[in-house]
């Protein structure tokens, strides 16, 4: 926007993860924010999440890592202090999700993360974009530019409004999470 570049973004507002967490855990009062301190995107998402969580009456406990070697100790530091863990779309966290699940599942702590791959790798649930649809949307934008119908400077970054609710059934079962009937209909 305003230049010669436009496109789509896979950013999902943190409120979507928090709302999903509260739908599944209405009694939750404390959320752990697990993220990599050097990832600017994670810092920004956690800041948004903290503001939204505060408005929802949640206490946020931050736990940062600098690399994958910090995962075990950092995740264990949250046990007994939080009702669930929120993870932004963080590259280091995503790559470590199986190791995170090895700690959180036995402790029965749900992990909410905004990408389907991380949920399938051991996370509990999340609201995720459909990357096929996002690519299709970007393709439509490119076609409009190439056909002369639009200019990149005039096109806002495309966001996907209709996100998918993803739940890992094995993780949910292992931690004793009950999925409300009305939510079961929207699970992909």
Tab-separated table of C-alpha atoms in Angstrom:
chain	number	residue	atom	x	y	z
A	1	UNK	CA	0.000	0.000	0.000
A	2	UNK	CA	1.339	3.345	-1.057
A	3	UNK	CA	4.252	1.807	-2.977
A	4	UNK	CA	4.866	-0.815	-5.580
A	5	UNK	CA	4.312	-3.792	-3.267
A	6	UNK	CA	1.193	-5.476	-1.937
A	7	UNK	CA	0.139	-9.010	-1.092
A	8	UNK	CA	-1.510	-11.122	1.549
A	9	UNK	CA	-0.682	-11.817	5.178
A	10	UNK	CA	-1.149	-14.927	7.282
A	11	UNK	CA	-1.447	-12.798	10.414
A	12	UNK	CA	-4.352	-13.794	12.625
A	13	UNK	CA	-5.232	-11.342	15.384
A	14	UNK	CA	-4.305	-12.829	18.781
A	15	UNK	CA	-7.870	-12.186	19.960
A	16	UNK	CA	-8.968	-15.134	17.791
A	17	UNK	CA	-6.732	-17.511	19.799
A	18	UNK	CA	-7.807	-16.009	23.131
A	19	UNK	CA	-11.504	-16.194	22.225
A	20	UNK	CA	-11.074	-19.845	21.210
A	21	UNK	CA	-9.213	-20.594	24.443
A	22	UNK	CA	-11.950	-18.974	26.531
A	23	UNK	CA	-14.645	-20.860	24.642
A	24	UNK	CA	-12.896	-24.124	25.522
A	25	UNK	CA	-11.739	-23.009	28.988
A	26	UNK	CA	-14.307	-20.502	30.302
A	27	UNK	CA	-12.867	-20.754	33.828
A	28	UNK	CA	-9.350	-19.733	32.708
A	29	UNK	CA	-7.796	-16.799	34.549
A	30	UNK	CA	-4.068	-17.020	33.705
A	31	UNK	CA	-2.429	-17.343	30.302
A	32	UNK	CA	1.219	-17.994	29.576
A	33	UNK	CA	2.703	-16.175	26.585
A	34	UNK	CA	5.490	-18.350	25.176
A	35	UNK	CA	7.585	-16.756	22.443
A	36	UNK	CA	11.056	-16.025	21.086
A	37	UNK	CA	12.328	-12.701	22.398
A	38	UNK	CA	14.188	-11.841	19.182
A	39	UNK	CA	11.259	-12.354	16.790
A	40	UNK	CA	9.707	-8.922	16.229
A	41	UNK	CA	6.494	-10.458	14.864
A	42	UNK	CA	6.117	-12.451	18.084
A	43	UNK	CA	6.728	-9.393	20.255
A	44	UNK	CA	4.035	-7.482	18.383
A	45	UNK	CA	1.515	-10.333	18.595
A	46	UNK	CA	2.156	-10.856	22.303
A	47	UNK	CA	1.678	-7.134	22.952
A	48	UNK	CA	-1.696	-7.279	21.162
A	49	UNK	CA	-2.591	-10.433	23.075
A	50	UNK	CA	-1.708	-8.861	26.436
A	51	UNK	CA	-4.006	-5.913	25.782
A	52	UNK	CA	-6.875	-8.137	24.668
A	53	UNK	CA	-6.336	-10.642	27.488
A	54	UNK	CA	-6.393	-7.841	30.070
A	55	UNK	CA	-9.709	-6.627	28.651
A	56	UNK	CA	-11.020	-10.187	29.094
A	57	UNK	CA	-9.862	-10.294	32.725
A	58	UNK	CA	-6.911	-12.620	32.138
A	59	UNK	CA	-3.537	-12.330	33.827
A	60	UNK	CA	-0.652	-12.803	31.382
A	61	UNK	CA	2.617	-14.438	32.406
A	62	UNK	CA	5.328	-13.989	29.780
A	63	UNK	CA	7.947	-16.659	29.143
A	64	UNK	CA	10.528	-15.944	26.484
A	65	UNK	CA	13.168	-18.073	24.847
A	66	UNK	CA	16.228	-17.097	22.841
A	67	UNK	CA	16.585	-20.426	21.025
A	68	UNK	CA	15.170	-23.940	20.959
A	69	UNK	CA	17.501	-25.041	23.787
A	70	UNK	CA	15.501	-22.862	26.209
A	71	UNK	CA	12.194	-24.638	25.542
A	72	UNK	CA	12.154	-27.275	28.279
A	73	UNK	CA	13.106	-25.015	31.166
A	74	UNK	CA	10.923	-22.130	29.988
A	75	UNK	CA	7.807	-24.252	29.438
A	76	UNK	CA	8.316	-26.000	32.778
A	77	UNK	CA	8.505	-22.582	34.453
A	78	UNK	CA	4.879	-21.985	33.392
A	79	UNK	CA	3.499	-25.223	34.847
A	80	UNK	CA	1.264	-24.595	37.838
A	81	UNK	CA	1.150	-20.876	37.041
A	82	UNK	CA	-1.135	-20.790	33.979
A	83	UNK	CA	-4.412	-22.297	32.797
A	84	UNK	CA	-3.280	-22.345	29.169
A	85	UNK	CA	-0.408	-21.224	26.962
A	86	UNK	CA	-0.680	-18.849	24.004
A	87	UNK	CA	1.984	-18.979	21.304
A	88	UNK	CA	2.153	-16.408	18.514
A	89	UNK	CA	3.150	-17.391	14.988
A	90	UNK	CA	6.764	-17.822	16.037
A	91	UNK	CA	9.241	-19.812	13.938
A	92	UNK	CA	11.257	-21.208	16.849
A	93	UNK	CA	8.166	-22.156	18.849
A	94	UNK	CA	6.595	-23.816	15.798
A	95	UNK	CA	9.686	-25.942	15.205
A	96	UNK	CA	9.725	-26.978	18.870
A	97	UNK	CA	6.007	-27.808	19.211
A	98	UNK	CA	6.558	-31.588	19.593
A	99	UNK	CA	8.953	-30.879	22.490
A	100	UNK	CA	6.552	-28.369	24.018
A	101	UNK	CA	3.758	-30.962	23.857
A	102	UNK	CA	5.945	-33.519	25.678
A	103	UNK	CA	5.834	-31.155	28.658
A	104	UNK	CA	2.358	-29.617	28.420
A	105	UNK	CA	0.298	-32.726	27.612
A	106	UNK	CA	1.281	-34.693	30.764
A	107	UNK	CA	0.715	-31.485	32.767
A	108	UNK	CA	-2.710	-31.094	31.090
A	109	UNK	CA	-1.945	-27.538	29.967
A	110	UNK	CA	-3.562	-26.626	26.624
A	111	UNK	CA	-1.455	-24.778	24.049
A	112	UNK	CA	-3.168	-22.416	21.592
A	113	UNK	CA	-1.197	-21.509	18.484
A	114	UNK	CA	-2.232	-19.905	15.218
A	115	UNK	CA	-1.067	-22.332	12.592
A	116	UNK	CA	-2.396	-25.714	11.572
A	117	UNK	CA	0.997	-27.439	11.384
A	118	UNK	CA	1.821	-26.548	14.996
A	119	UNK	CA	-1.573	-27.773	16.189
A	120	UNK	CA	-1.032	-31.059	14.355
A	121	UNK	CA	2.477	-31.278	15.874
A	122	UNK	CA	1.123	-31.359	19.427
A	123	UNK	CA	-0.557	-28.027	20.054
A	124	UNK	CA	-4.090	-28.228	21.418
A	125	UNK	CA	-6.019	-25.855	19.181
A	126	UNK	CA	-5.886	-22.683	17.171
A	127	UNK	CA	-7.510	-20.452	14.623
A	128	UNK	CA	-5.555	-20.742	11.388
A	129	UNK	CA	-5.639	-19.346	7.882
A	130	UNK	CA	-6.145	-21.685	4.964
A	131	UNK	CA	-2.899	-21.251	3.053
A	132	UNK	CA	-4.415	-22.518	-0.189
A	133	UNK	CA	-7.126	-19.858	0.006
A	134	UNK	CA	-4.580	-17.219	0.997
A	135	UNK	CA	-2.456	-18.092	-2.036
A	136	UNK	CA	-5.530	-17.972	-4.250
A	137	UNK	CA	-6.352	-14.519	-2.871
A	138	UNK	CA	-2.791	-13.346	-3.627
A	139	UNK	CA	-3.110	-14.774	-7.135
A	140	UNK	CA	-6.314	-12.834	-7.723
A	141	UNK	CA	-4.566	-9.657	-6.595
A	142	UNK	CA	-1.661	-10.348	-8.969
A	143	UNK	CA	-4.066	-11.036	-11.849
A	144	UNK	CA	-5.795	-7.689	-11.252
A	145	UNK	CA	-2.431	-5.911	-11.296
A	146	UNK	CA	-1.285	-7.683	-14.471
A	147	UNK	CA	-4.605	-6.964	-16.189
A	148	UNK	CA	-4.268	-3.278	-15.322
A	149	UNK	CA	-7.390	-3.296	-13.132
A	150	UNK	CA	-5.488	-2.286	-9.991
A	151	UNK	CA	-2.190	-0.816	-8.882
A	152	UNK	CA	-0.226	-2.258	-5.940
A	153	UNK	CA	-0.191	1.179	-4.283
A	154	UNK	CA	-3.989	1.161	-4.175
A	155	UNK	CA	-4.399	-2.379	-2.831
A	156	UNK	CA	-4.401	-2.971	0.924
A	157	UNK	CA	-2.663	-6.049	2.275
A	158	UNK	CA	-5.141	-8.917	1.954
A	159	UNK	CA	-6.170	-10.666	5.156
A	160	UNK	CA	-8.219	-13.808	5.484
A	161	UNK	CA	-11.309	-13.084	7.552
A	162	UNK	CA	-12.725	-16.602	7.556
A	163	UNK	CA	-10.224	-18.563	9.631
A	164	UNK	CA	-10.436	-22.248	10.430
A	165	UNK	CA	-10.711	-23.664	13.940
A	166	UNK	CA	-8.181	-26.474	14.224
A	167	UNK	CA	-8.210	-28.869	17.185
A	168	UNK	CA	-5.775	-31.717	17.722
A	169	UNK	CA	-8.088	-34.537	18.868
A	170	UNK	CA	-5.279	-36.629	20.387
A	171	UNK	CA	-3.945	-33.731	22.436
A	172	UNK	CA	-7.440	-32.612	23.462
A	173	UNK	CA	-8.286	-36.138	24.617
A	174	UNK	CA	-4.978	-36.556	26.456
A	175	UNK	CA	-5.483	-33.382	28.496
A	176	UNK	CA	-9.178	-34.065	29.115
A	177	UNK	CA	-10.461	-31.129	27.082
A	178	UNK	CA	-14.169	-31.317	26.295
A	179	UNK	CA	-15.144	-29.733	22.983
A	180	UNK	CA	-18.534	-27.943	23.148
A	181	UNK	CA	-21.068	-29.218	20.610
A	182	UNK	CA	-21.475	-25.829	18.934
A	183	UNK	CA	-17.722	-25.651	18.346
A	184	UNK	CA	-17.520	-29.169	16.906
A	185	UNK	CA	-19.426	-27.950	13.835
A	186	UNK	CA	-16.769	-25.374	12.956
A	187	UNK	CA	-13.724	-27.609	13.416
A	188	UNK	CA	-11.710	-28.405	10.314
